[in-house]
Short mmCIF file of C-alpha atoms in Angstrom, two decimals:
data_model
loop_
_atom_site.label_atom_id
_atom_site.label_comp_id
_atom_site.label_asym_id
_atom_site.label_seq_id
_atom_site.Cartn_x
_atom_site.Cartn_y
_atom_site.Cartn_z
CA MET A 12 7.68 28.50 -9.91
CA ARG A 13 9.98 25.62 -9.03
CA ILE A 14 8.29 22.60 -7.47
CA VAL A 15 10.35 19.84 -5.85
CA LEU A 16 8.67 16.56 -4.95
CA VAL A 17 10.46 14.27 -2.50
CA HIS A 18 9.80 10.61 -1.75
CA PRO A 19 10.90 10.13 1.88
CA ASN A 20 13.68 7.70 2.75
CA TYR A 21 11.69 5.09 4.63
CA HIS A 22 12.55 1.38 4.50
CA SER A 23 11.00 -1.71 6.05
CA GLY A 24 11.52 -5.41 5.50
CA GLY A 25 8.29 -5.95 3.60
CA ALA A 26 7.43 -5.33 -0.05
CA GLU A 27 10.92 -4.03 -0.82
CA ILE A 28 12.29 -7.56 -0.88
CA ALA A 29 10.85 -7.92 -4.42
CA GLY A 30 12.52 -4.77 -5.71
CA ASN A 31 12.47 -0.99 -5.81
CA TRP A 32 9.02 0.43 -6.52
CA PRO A 33 8.53 3.61 -8.59
CA PRO A 34 6.57 6.24 -6.64
CA ALA A 35 3.46 6.58 -8.81
CA TRP A 36 2.17 9.58 -6.84
CA VAL A 37 4.94 11.69 -8.35
CA ALA A 38 3.94 10.85 -11.92
CA TYR A 39 0.24 11.54 -11.38
CA LEU A 40 0.77 14.83 -9.52
CA ALA A 41 3.40 16.07 -11.97
CA GLY A 42 1.27 15.22 -14.98
CA HIS A 43 -1.63 17.23 -13.61
CA LEU A 44 0.65 20.17 -12.76
CA ARG A 45 2.12 20.21 -16.26
CA ALA A 46 -1.39 20.28 -17.71
CA ALA A 47 -1.95 23.48 -15.71
CA GLY A 48 1.20 25.10 -17.10
CA PHE A 49 3.69 24.32 -14.32
CA HIS A 50 6.76 22.75 -15.92
CA ASP A 51 9.65 23.45 -13.53
CA ILE A 52 9.15 20.22 -11.59
CA HIS A 53 11.92 18.14 -10.01
CA PHE A 54 11.88 14.85 -8.14
CA ILE A 55 14.16 13.52 -5.41
CA ASP A 56 13.71 9.81 -4.70
CA ALA A 57 15.35 9.70 -1.29
CA MET A 58 14.02 6.19 -0.65
CA THR A 59 15.36 4.41 -3.74
CA ASN A 60 18.66 6.30 -3.51
CA ASP A 61 18.80 5.87 0.29
CA LEU A 62 19.68 9.53 0.75
CA PRO A 63 20.77 10.56 4.24
CA ASP A 64 19.55 13.90 5.58
CA GLU A 65 22.70 15.76 4.61
CA ALA A 66 22.49 14.61 0.99
CA LEU A 67 18.83 15.65 0.86
CA ARG A 68 19.75 18.99 2.38
CA ALA A 69 22.41 19.58 -0.28
CA GLU A 70 20.04 18.67 -3.09
CA LEU A 71 17.34 21.04 -1.83
CA GLN A 72 19.93 23.81 -1.48
CA ARG A 73 20.99 23.21 -5.07
CA LEU A 74 17.44 23.23 -6.47
CA LYS A 75 16.21 26.30 -4.52
CA PRO A 76 12.53 25.30 -4.57
CA ASP A 77 9.50 27.55 -4.23
CA ILE A 78 7.35 24.59 -3.16
CA VAL A 79 8.47 21.34 -1.54
CA GLY A 80 5.97 18.49 -1.50
CA THR A 81 6.17 15.02 0.00
CA THR A 82 3.82 12.21 0.97
CA ALA A 83 3.61 9.47 3.55
CA ILE A 84 1.88 6.26 4.36
CA THR A 85 1.69 5.75 8.12
CA PRO A 86 5.14 4.16 8.72
CA ALA A 87 6.86 6.84 6.62
CA ILE A 88 5.27 9.79 8.40
CA TYR A 89 8.27 10.76 10.54
CA LYS A 90 10.61 10.63 7.55
CA ALA A 91 8.21 12.83 5.60
CA GLU A 92 8.01 15.30 8.47
CA ARG A 93 11.80 15.39 8.54
CA VAL A 94 11.92 16.13 4.78
CA LEU A 95 9.88 19.26 5.35
CA GLU A 96 11.86 20.22 8.45
CA ILE A 97 15.02 20.16 6.33
CA ALA A 98 13.20 22.18 3.67
CA GLN A 99 12.36 24.80 6.30
CA GLU A 100 16.04 25.04 7.23
CA VAL A 101 17.44 25.39 3.68
CA ALA A 102 14.54 27.06 1.85
CA PRO A 103 12.60 28.96 4.52
CA ASP A 104 10.48 30.86 1.98
CA ALA A 105 9.32 27.72 0.20
CA LEU A 106 5.81 26.40 0.83
CA ARG A 107 6.04 23.03 2.60
CA VAL A 108 3.27 20.59 1.62
CA LEU A 109 2.44 17.10 2.89
CA GLY A 110 -0.06 14.67 1.37
CA GLY A 111 -0.97 11.02 1.64
CA ILE A 112 -3.32 8.81 3.56
CA HIS A 113 -1.82 9.25 7.04
CA ALA A 114 -1.84 13.03 6.97
CA THR A 115 -5.34 13.04 5.45
CA PHE A 116 -6.90 11.37 8.48
CA MET A 117 -4.33 12.28 11.15
CA PHE A 118 -3.77 15.93 10.24
CA LYS A 119 -4.31 17.10 13.82
CA GLN A 120 -1.64 14.69 15.04
CA VAL A 121 0.79 15.67 12.27
CA LEU A 122 0.34 19.42 12.63
CA SER A 123 0.74 19.08 16.40
CA GLU A 124 4.03 17.17 16.19
CA ALA A 125 5.42 18.92 13.09
CA PRO A 126 4.35 22.59 13.18
CA TRP A 127 6.87 23.46 10.44
CA ILE A 128 4.52 21.90 7.87
CA ASP A 129 2.68 24.71 6.10
CA VAL A 130 -0.23 22.74 4.70
CA ILE A 131 -1.62 19.22 4.35
CA VAL A 132 -3.48 18.06 1.26
CA ARG A 133 -6.31 15.87 2.49
CA GLY A 134 -7.49 13.20 0.09
CA GLU A 135 -6.95 12.65 -3.61
CA GLY A 136 -4.19 15.05 -4.47
CA GLU A 137 -4.15 16.02 -8.16
CA GLU A 138 -6.84 18.70 -8.25
CA ILE A 139 -6.29 20.01 -4.72
CA PHE A 140 -2.54 20.34 -5.17
CA GLN A 141 -2.96 21.97 -8.56
CA GLU A 142 -5.22 24.64 -7.08
CA LEU A 143 -2.88 25.11 -4.12
CA VAL A 144 0.13 25.62 -6.43
CA ARG A 145 -1.78 28.06 -8.63
CA THR A 146 -2.88 30.08 -5.59
CA PHE A 147 0.68 30.21 -4.25
CA ALA A 148 2.10 31.18 -7.66
CA ASP A 149 -0.41 34.04 -7.85
CA GLY A 150 0.68 35.34 -4.43
CA ARG A 151 -2.75 34.68 -2.90
CA TRP A 152 -1.82 31.83 -0.59
CA MET A 153 -2.26 33.38 2.85
CA GLU A 154 -5.49 35.22 2.11
CA ASP A 155 -7.12 32.46 0.02
CA ARG A 156 -6.06 29.26 1.76
CA ARG A 157 -9.31 28.92 3.74
CA ARG A 158 -11.35 28.81 0.54
CA ILE A 159 -9.43 25.89 -1.01
CA LYS A 160 -11.21 22.65 -0.24
CA GLY A 161 -9.30 19.63 1.05
CA LEU A 162 -6.61 21.37 3.12
CA ALA A 163 -5.46 21.44 6.73
CA PHE A 164 -3.03 23.96 8.22
CA ARG A 165 -2.18 25.89 11.34
CA ASP A 166 -3.33 29.45 11.79
CA GLY A 167 -1.62 30.54 14.98
CA ASP A 168 -2.70 28.06 17.65
CA GLU A 169 -5.70 26.92 15.63
CA ILE A 170 -5.64 23.82 13.41
CA VAL A 171 -7.88 24.58 10.45
CA SER A 172 -9.41 22.02 8.11
CA THR A 173 -11.33 23.24 5.10
CA PRO A 174 -14.32 21.27 3.75
CA ALA A 175 -13.47 18.08 1.90
CA ALA A 176 -12.85 18.44 -1.80
CA SER A 177 -14.74 16.29 -4.26
CA THR A 178 -12.99 13.28 -5.70
CA VAL A 179 -11.50 13.42 -9.18
CA LYS A 180 -14.48 12.63 -11.38
CA ASP A 181 -12.63 12.31 -14.67
CA LEU A 182 -9.68 10.03 -14.02
CA ASP A 183 -8.95 9.91 -17.74
CA ALA A 184 -8.11 13.61 -17.66
CA ILE A 185 -5.03 12.81 -15.56
CA ASP A 186 -2.05 12.17 -17.81
CA PRO A 187 0.84 10.97 -15.60
CA ASP A 188 4.37 12.16 -16.29
CA TRP A 189 6.49 9.05 -15.79
CA SER A 190 9.60 10.73 -17.22
CA LEU A 191 10.56 12.23 -13.85
CA LEU A 192 11.50 8.85 -12.44
CA GLU A 193 14.93 7.17 -12.54
CA TRP A 194 13.77 4.06 -14.38
CA SER A 195 17.05 2.19 -14.32
CA LYS A 196 16.65 1.85 -10.55
CA TYR A 197 13.15 0.35 -10.45
CA ILE A 198 13.80 -3.36 -10.92
CA TYR A 199 11.47 -6.27 -10.16
CA ILE A 200 13.92 -8.82 -8.77
CA PRO A 201 12.05 -12.05 -9.69
CA LEU A 202 12.28 -11.21 -13.41
CA GLY A 203 15.15 -8.73 -13.44
CA VAL A 204 13.11 -6.19 -15.42
CA ARG A 205 11.89 -2.65 -14.88
CA VAL A 206 8.64 -2.39 -12.93
CA ALA A 207 5.80 0.16 -12.90
CA ILE A 208 2.72 0.64 -10.72
CA PRO A 209 -0.01 2.29 -12.83
CA ASN A 210 -3.52 2.97 -11.64
CA MET A 211 -6.69 1.58 -13.27
CA ALA A 212 -9.34 2.36 -10.67
CA ARG A 213 -9.65 4.25 -7.44
CA GLY A 214 -11.79 3.46 -4.48
CA CYS A 215 -13.52 0.29 -3.36
CA PRO A 216 -17.20 -0.52 -2.77
CA PHE A 217 -16.26 -2.80 0.12
CA THR A 218 -15.61 -1.70 3.70
CA CYS A 219 -13.16 -4.21 5.18
CA SER A 220 -12.64 -3.13 8.76
CA PHE A 221 -8.84 -3.28 8.66
CA CYS A 222 -8.53 -1.28 5.42
CA SER A 223 -8.51 2.47 4.82
CA GLN A 224 -8.50 2.65 1.03
CA TRP A 225 -12.28 2.87 0.77
CA LYS A 226 -12.20 5.81 3.19
CA PHE A 227 -9.43 7.65 1.36
CA TRP A 228 -10.66 7.34 -2.25
CA ARG A 229 -14.36 7.43 -1.26
CA ASP A 230 -16.01 6.97 -4.67
CA TYR A 231 -15.31 3.88 -6.74
CA ARG A 232 -14.24 4.99 -10.24
CA VAL A 233 -12.68 3.10 -13.14
CA ARG A 234 -10.63 4.56 -15.99
CA ASP A 235 -11.30 3.83 -19.64
CA PRO A 236 -9.51 0.48 -20.25
CA LYS A 237 -8.11 1.82 -23.52
CA LYS A 238 -6.55 4.77 -21.70
CA VAL A 239 -4.93 2.42 -19.20
CA ALA A 240 -3.61 0.28 -22.05
CA ASP A 241 -2.24 3.45 -23.67
CA GLU A 242 -0.35 4.18 -20.48
CA ILE A 243 1.01 0.63 -20.28
CA GLN A 244 2.13 0.83 -23.91
CA ARG A 245 3.97 4.09 -23.28
CA LEU A 246 5.67 2.62 -20.22
CA VAL A 247 6.82 -0.37 -22.25
CA GLU A 248 7.97 1.59 -25.29
CA GLU A 249 9.39 4.69 -23.61
CA GLN A 250 10.68 3.36 -20.28
CA ASN A 251 11.35 -0.28 -21.19
CA VAL A 252 9.06 -1.56 -18.42
CA GLY A 253 8.81 -5.37 -18.37
CA PHE A 254 6.47 -5.89 -15.41
CA PHE A 255 3.70 -3.86 -13.84
CA ILE A 256 1.43 -4.20 -10.85
CA LEU A 257 -1.94 -2.49 -10.93
CA ALA A 258 -2.07 -0.24 -7.88
CA ASP A 259 -5.79 -0.89 -7.36
CA GLU A 260 -6.95 -2.62 -4.24
CA GLU A 261 -9.08 -4.89 -6.42
CA PRO A 262 -8.98 -4.23 -10.17
CA THR A 263 -11.38 -7.09 -10.93
CA ILE A 264 -14.35 -5.48 -9.18
CA ASN A 265 -15.68 -4.10 -12.46
CA ARG A 266 -15.63 -7.33 -14.44
CA LYS A 267 -16.66 -5.76 -17.74
CA LYS A 268 -13.88 -3.17 -17.75
CA PHE A 269 -11.26 -5.61 -16.52
CA ILE A 270 -12.11 -7.91 -19.43
CA GLN A 271 -11.89 -4.96 -21.83
CA PHE A 272 -8.48 -4.09 -20.41
CA CYS A 273 -7.22 -7.65 -20.95
CA GLU A 274 -8.59 -7.74 -24.48
CA GLU A 275 -6.95 -4.40 -25.26
CA LEU A 276 -3.56 -5.67 -24.07
CA ILE A 277 -3.92 -8.79 -26.23
CA ALA A 278 -4.97 -6.79 -29.30
CA ARG A 279 -1.81 -4.67 -29.01
CA GLY A 280 0.52 -7.64 -28.58
CA LEU A 281 1.65 -6.35 -25.18
CA PRO A 282 1.63 -9.71 -23.34
CA ASP A 283 4.74 -10.65 -25.35
CA LYS A 284 6.53 -7.60 -23.94
CA VAL A 285 5.23 -7.12 -20.41
CA LYS A 286 3.83 -9.32 -17.64
CA TRP A 287 1.79 -8.10 -14.70
CA GLY A 288 0.25 -8.80 -11.33
CA ILE A 289 -2.74 -7.75 -9.24
CA ASN A 290 -4.24 -7.99 -5.79
CA THR A 291 -7.80 -9.28 -5.69
CA ARG A 292 -10.41 -11.11 -3.66
CA VAL A 293 -11.15 -14.80 -3.57
CA THR A 294 -14.77 -14.11 -4.52
CA ASP A 295 -13.71 -12.49 -7.79
CA ILE A 296 -11.59 -15.51 -8.74
CA MET A 297 -14.52 -17.83 -8.04
CA ARG A 298 -16.79 -15.59 -10.12
CA ASP A 299 -14.36 -15.43 -13.06
CA LYS A 300 -13.08 -19.01 -13.14
CA GLU A 301 -13.99 -19.41 -16.83
CA LEU A 302 -12.14 -16.20 -17.65
CA LEU A 303 -8.83 -17.04 -16.00
CA PRO A 304 -7.29 -18.38 -19.26
CA LEU A 305 -8.13 -15.02 -20.90
CA TYR A 306 -6.47 -13.15 -18.05
CA ARG A 307 -3.36 -15.31 -18.44
CA ARG A 308 -3.24 -14.67 -22.22
CA ALA A 309 -3.33 -10.95 -21.41
CA GLY A 310 -0.07 -11.33 -19.47
CA LEU A 311 -1.44 -11.65 -15.94
CA VAL A 312 1.03 -13.95 -14.19
CA HIS A 313 0.81 -13.07 -10.48
CA VAL A 314 -2.27 -12.77 -8.27
CA SER A 315 -2.01 -11.88 -4.61
CA LEU A 316 -5.09 -13.17 -2.80
CA GLY A 317 -6.33 -11.66 0.43
CA THR A 318 -7.10 -14.94 2.12
CA GLU A 319 -6.24 -12.97 5.29
CA ALA A 320 -6.66 -15.63 7.97
CA ALA A 321 -7.03 -19.36 8.26
CA ALA A 322 -9.62 -19.36 11.03
CA GLN A 323 -13.12 -18.48 9.87
CA LEU A 324 -13.55 -16.51 13.08
CA LYS A 325 -10.87 -14.09 11.90
CA LEU A 326 -12.41 -13.79 8.44
CA ASP A 327 -15.62 -12.71 10.11
CA GLN A 328 -13.82 -10.20 12.32
CA PHE A 329 -12.23 -8.61 9.26
CA ASN A 330 -15.63 -8.38 7.49
CA LYS A 331 -14.36 -10.57 4.64
CA GLU A 332 -17.05 -12.47 2.75
CA THR A 333 -14.84 -15.42 1.92
CA LYS A 334 -15.00 -18.91 3.36
CA VAL A 335 -11.95 -21.01 4.13
CA GLU A 336 -12.86 -23.66 1.56
CA GLU A 337 -13.24 -20.97 -1.11
CA ASN A 338 -9.65 -19.85 -0.51
CA LYS A 339 -8.36 -23.32 -1.36
CA GLU A 340 -10.52 -23.56 -4.46
CA ALA A 341 -9.50 -20.12 -5.76
CA ILE A 342 -5.83 -21.04 -5.41
CA ARG A 343 -6.40 -24.29 -7.32
CA LEU A 344 -8.18 -22.43 -10.13
CA LEU A 345 -5.33 -19.95 -10.50
CA ARG A 346 -2.69 -22.67 -10.55
CA GLU A 347 -4.61 -24.53 -13.24
CA ALA A 348 -4.68 -21.33 -15.32
CA ASP A 349 -0.87 -21.09 -14.97
CA ILE A 350 -1.13 -17.92 -12.89
CA PHE A 351 1.21 -17.69 -9.91
CA VAL A 352 -0.75 -17.23 -6.71
CA GLU A 353 0.39 -15.62 -3.48
CA ALA A 354 -1.68 -16.23 -0.35
CA GLN A 355 -1.74 -13.40 2.16
CA PHE A 356 -2.32 -14.15 5.82
CA ILE A 357 -2.81 -11.62 8.60
CA VAL A 358 -1.42 -12.69 11.96
CA GLY A 359 -0.80 -11.05 15.29
CA LEU A 360 -4.21 -10.12 16.63
CA ASP A 361 -4.87 -10.35 20.34
CA ASN A 362 -6.22 -13.90 20.01
CA GLU A 363 -3.16 -15.24 18.18
CA THR A 364 -1.52 -18.33 19.66
CA ALA A 365 1.19 -20.76 18.68
CA GLU A 366 -1.62 -23.10 17.61
CA THR A 367 -3.29 -20.56 15.28
CA LEU A 368 0.07 -19.73 13.69
CA GLU A 369 0.62 -23.44 13.10
CA GLU A 370 -2.85 -23.64 11.58
CA THR A 371 -2.02 -20.95 9.02
CA PHE A 372 1.06 -22.92 8.00
CA ARG A 373 -0.87 -26.18 7.65
CA MET A 374 -3.49 -24.47 5.53
CA ALA A 375 -0.90 -22.70 3.40
CA TRP A 376 0.79 -26.01 2.68
CA ASP A 377 -2.52 -27.78 2.05
CA TRP A 378 -3.69 -25.03 -0.34
CA GLN A 379 -0.32 -25.04 -2.15
CA PRO A 380 -0.06 -21.43 -3.34
CA ASP A 381 3.17 -20.65 -5.14
CA LEU A 382 4.02 -18.03 -2.53
CA ALA A 383 2.79 -17.25 0.97
CA ASN A 384 3.10 -14.13 3.04
CA TRP A 385 2.37 -13.68 6.73
CA ALA A 386 1.77 -10.00 7.51
CA MET A 387 1.58 -8.67 11.04
CA TYR A 388 -1.74 -7.09 11.81
CA THR A 389 -1.17 -3.36 11.63
CA PRO A 390 -3.94 -1.27 13.22
CA TRP A 391 -4.11 1.75 10.94
CA PRO A 392 -5.18 4.54 13.30
CA PHE A 393 -7.96 5.66 10.96
CA THR A 394 -9.77 2.34 10.40
CA PRO A 395 -12.90 0.96 12.08
CA LEU A 396 -10.99 -2.03 13.44
CA PHE A 397 -8.53 0.29 15.19
CA GLN A 398 -11.38 2.08 16.93
CA GLU A 399 -12.77 -1.26 18.10
CA MET A 400 -9.38 -2.40 19.43
CA ARG A 401 -7.97 0.93 20.57
CA ASP A 402 -7.88 0.03 24.24
CA LYS A 403 -5.50 -2.80 23.39
CA VAL A 404 -3.12 -0.66 21.32
CA GLU A 405 -0.12 0.40 23.38
CA ILE A 406 2.37 1.36 20.64
CA PHE A 407 1.97 4.71 18.89
CA ASP A 408 5.38 4.73 17.22
CA PHE A 409 3.92 4.90 13.72
CA GLU A 410 7.27 4.19 12.06
CA LYS A 411 6.78 0.57 13.13
CA TYR A 412 3.31 0.28 11.56
CA ASN A 413 4.78 -1.58 8.59
CA PHE A 414 3.20 -5.09 8.50
CA VAL A 415 6.46 -6.69 9.66
CA THR A 416 6.62 -5.40 13.25
CA PRO A 417 4.13 -6.82 15.78
CA ILE A 418 2.33 -3.71 16.97
CA MET A 419 -0.28 -5.73 18.84
CA LYS A 420 0.78 -8.08 21.61
CA PRO A 421 -1.31 -11.27 21.64
CA GLU A 422 -2.68 -12.23 25.02
CA ALA A 423 -1.03 -15.66 24.93
CA MET A 424 2.34 -14.72 23.39
CA ASP A 425 4.95 -12.03 23.62
CA ARG A 426 6.05 -10.20 20.49
CA GLY A 427 9.30 -12.13 20.15
CA GLU A 428 7.43 -15.43 20.22
CA LEU A 429 5.01 -14.12 17.60
CA LEU A 430 7.86 -13.09 15.31
CA ASN A 431 9.56 -16.45 15.83
CA GLY A 432 6.33 -18.27 14.93
CA VAL A 433 5.99 -16.29 11.73
CA MET A 434 9.64 -16.92 10.80
CA LYS A 435 9.14 -20.63 11.48
CA ASN A 436 6.27 -20.61 8.96
CA TYR A 437 8.43 -18.85 6.38
CA ARG A 438 11.37 -21.21 6.90
CA ARG A 439 9.25 -24.34 6.50
CA PHE A 440 7.20 -23.12 3.57
CA TYR A 441 10.04 -21.79 1.44
CA SER A 442 12.60 -24.46 2.28
CA ARG A 443 10.15 -27.13 1.15
CA LYS A 444 9.26 -25.12 -1.96
CA ALA A 445 12.94 -24.59 -2.76
CA LEU A 446 13.81 -28.26 -2.37
CA PHE A 447 10.81 -30.02 -3.84
CA HIS A 448 8.85 -27.55 -6.00
CA TYR A 449 10.53 -24.53 -7.56
CA PRO A 450 13.44 -26.24 -9.35
CA TRP A 451 11.42 -29.23 -10.58
CA ARG A 452 7.89 -28.06 -11.37
CA GLY A 453 7.32 -26.47 -14.73
CA THR A 454 9.78 -25.20 -17.29
CA GLY A 455 10.63 -21.95 -19.01
CA PHE A 456 8.90 -18.88 -17.63
CA ARG A 457 7.25 -20.64 -14.67
CA ARG A 458 10.50 -22.06 -13.38
CA ARG A 459 12.39 -18.82 -13.97
CA TYR A 460 9.78 -16.77 -12.16
CA LEU A 461 9.60 -19.00 -9.10
CA LEU A 462 13.38 -19.21 -8.80
CA GLY A 463 13.47 -15.42 -9.15
CA CYS A 464 11.04 -15.11 -6.23
CA LEU A 465 13.22 -17.45 -4.20
CA LYS A 466 16.24 -15.32 -5.09
CA ALA A 467 14.45 -12.21 -3.77
CA PHE A 468 13.67 -13.95 -0.46
CA LEU A 469 17.22 -15.25 -0.07
CA LYS A 470 18.76 -11.88 -0.92
CA ALA A 471 16.64 -10.11 1.70
CA GLY A 472 17.40 -12.85 4.22
CA PHE A 473 21.18 -12.77 3.77
CA GLU A 474 21.15 -8.97 3.97
CA ARG A 475 19.10 -9.20 7.19
CA LYS A 476 16.49 -6.87 5.67
CA PHE A 477 13.64 -9.36 5.56
CA TYR A 478 11.10 -8.43 8.23
CA ASP A 479 13.61 -5.95 9.63
CA LEU A 480 15.29 -8.91 11.32
CA GLY A 481 18.66 -7.19 11.49
CA LYS A 482 17.24 -4.14 13.27
CA ALA A 483 15.25 -6.29 15.68
CA GLY A 484 18.18 -8.59 16.46
CA TYR A 485 16.41 -11.82 15.53
CA TRP A 486 18.79 -14.68 14.68
CA GLY A 487 16.51 -17.68 15.06
CA PRO A 488 14.48 -19.42 17.78
CA GLN A 489 17.28 -18.97 20.30
CA SER A 490 16.87 -15.19 20.12
CA LYS A 491 13.08 -14.95 20.45
CA LYS A 492 13.33 -13.82 24.08
CA THR A 493 15.89 -11.09 23.32
CA VAL A 494 14.31 -9.51 20.25
CA ASN A 495 14.13 -5.72 20.53
CA PHE A 496 11.72 -3.92 18.22
CA ASN A 497 13.07 -0.55 19.36
CA PHE A 498 9.69 1.06 19.87
CA ASP A 499 9.82 4.75 20.66
CA ARG A 500 7.39 4.74 23.55
CA THR A 501 7.64 8.49 23.96
CA ARG A 502 5.38 8.77 20.90
CA THR A 503 1.84 9.50 22.02
CA ILE A 504 -1.39 10.74 20.53
CA ALA A 505 -1.70 14.53 20.50
CA PRO A 506 -4.61 15.96 22.51
CA ALA A 507 -6.15 17.49 19.37
CA GLN A 508 -6.14 14.10 17.63
CA MET A 509 -7.53 12.35 20.70
CA GLU A 510 -10.45 14.78 20.80
CA ASP A 511 -11.12 14.01 17.15
CA TRP A 512 -11.07 10.28 17.84
CA GLU A 513 -13.49 10.60 20.73
CA ALA A 514 -15.92 12.58 18.57
CA ASN A 515 -15.66 9.98 15.81
CA ALA A 516 -16.19 7.16 18.31
CA ASP A 517 -19.36 8.84 19.56
CA ARG A 518 -20.68 9.19 16.02
CA ALA A 519 -19.81 5.57 15.24
CA ALA A 520 -21.58 4.34 18.38
CA ARG A 521 -24.73 6.26 17.44
CA ALA A 522 -24.60 4.90 13.89
CA LYS A 523 -24.14 1.34 15.16
CA ALA A 524 -27.11 1.67 17.49
CA LYS A 525 -29.21 2.94 14.60
CA ARG A 526 -28.16 0.04 12.35
CA GLU A 527 -28.88 -2.54 15.02
CA GLY A 528 -32.27 -0.99 15.54
CA ALA A 529 -33.00 -1.43 11.85
CA GLY A 530 -31.87 -5.07 11.69
CA ALA A 531 -28.63 -6.81 10.81
CA VAL A 532 -26.61 -5.31 7.99
CA LYS A 533 -23.84 -7.29 6.35
CA ALA A 534 -20.52 -5.54 5.93
CA CYS A 535 -17.99 -5.53 3.13
CA GLY A 536 -20.19 -4.86 0.16
CA GLY A 537 -23.43 -6.17 1.65
CA GLY A 538 -23.18 -9.92 2.06
CA GLU A 539 -23.39 -11.64 -1.30
CA PHE A 540 -22.96 -8.47 -3.36
CA GLN A 541 -20.79 -8.60 -6.48
CA MET A 542 -20.53 -6.18 -9.37
CA PRO A 543 -22.82 -7.27 -12.25
CA ALA A 544 -21.16 -9.79 -14.57
CA GLU A 545 -21.64 -7.69 -17.67
#
């Protein structure tokens, strides 16, 4: 039974500016398959190798797969659909499988626009995919597919979804196979070292309205910190990894286990060999301010903070619990602990103006993070905020849902003006940092890291890849009126998906009425809620 996993060839001008990222989903799925006795597993990284369709076609013809699997976040969905369309052409008897967050929640849309897909794995993939592969290998696929939980597929004109599968309860039982990846190609540009993206926890107890991770992973579960440290040690010793980013939305939620993880890294001497970064919330930094020196000793050098928006109004709309003044204080605490801090801002909602964009710049410069990032609001079609704003969404070309393309059009600006305002913020922030901060502040590792980050920005800028500027035809303020984002406006929502949305909207409206009848309920973890400081 030959299984070929393919990472689709999708590129945007966002996170890729810092390097090529190893597709962790491949390692976790393959490790679980090997544990079940399936060893003929191959991987094609079409994204890192920038494989055109014909090269992918030739590789699939050479491998002759029995099963072809791929995945997709929302902006990569059309590329993933194309992978399986090519698989149908060159290996018509192979089972064609799609997973990932977009297909999980938008399976009716996907199966309507890409009927050549045999089956969608909905939700956490390891156990569902393992059972699917075993059923196919035993020749029982067609007769048994309705009994496998967590699937969606077409049966004639009917789109079938089986009951949701349970989440993986024992994360420590998953032993990822990182050997499938082409490690020489996964380089973190700021440090010039190999990079990995391991997983410590899954899920999130918070329900930020713009986020879908809490919906996808459902339960919040944390691995044994020693097991995670084992995995890091193997990556360092076997794959020569010099930097890793924890894939978790917020690895500091469980304070006790995060501390154990840091202590385990220190006990093994790993901070001398590998540095790392995380995403987390401002509230966790405020909670752990006395622990920040410990985190730094464990090798934590980069924290990306979801400050999200400068105006408190926007923080409230996103269901964040943070206050503007807390953002500034958290950044100061991280700088004092010698941890590089990146402030993340979300821009581009319907109430965005030139003045609010200017406000985010002024606050970014006042707060003095080491790095700042302005991400375009991207209305994931399966989040609560999307349902609230759906009447204002006019673009359903999901390939552009990439945080760098303005999907929403503000009432007071056109999209070209919005992009120009964001680029103005980037130009001012990083030109000042480059001239007055990065070369002169700090020595040794700090200076090398910051100059490496600047190198990554400049490289993406000169190549016209940053924010997809080359594709959009943006060359500076003079071009803001002629920018073309090349939206495919023929893309629409399939009737089956629209019916699903309407049913969900009705259920949400009833739930909201019930909550309001019972009194105000705070979102995003319940107001002041934090995990116990054990």
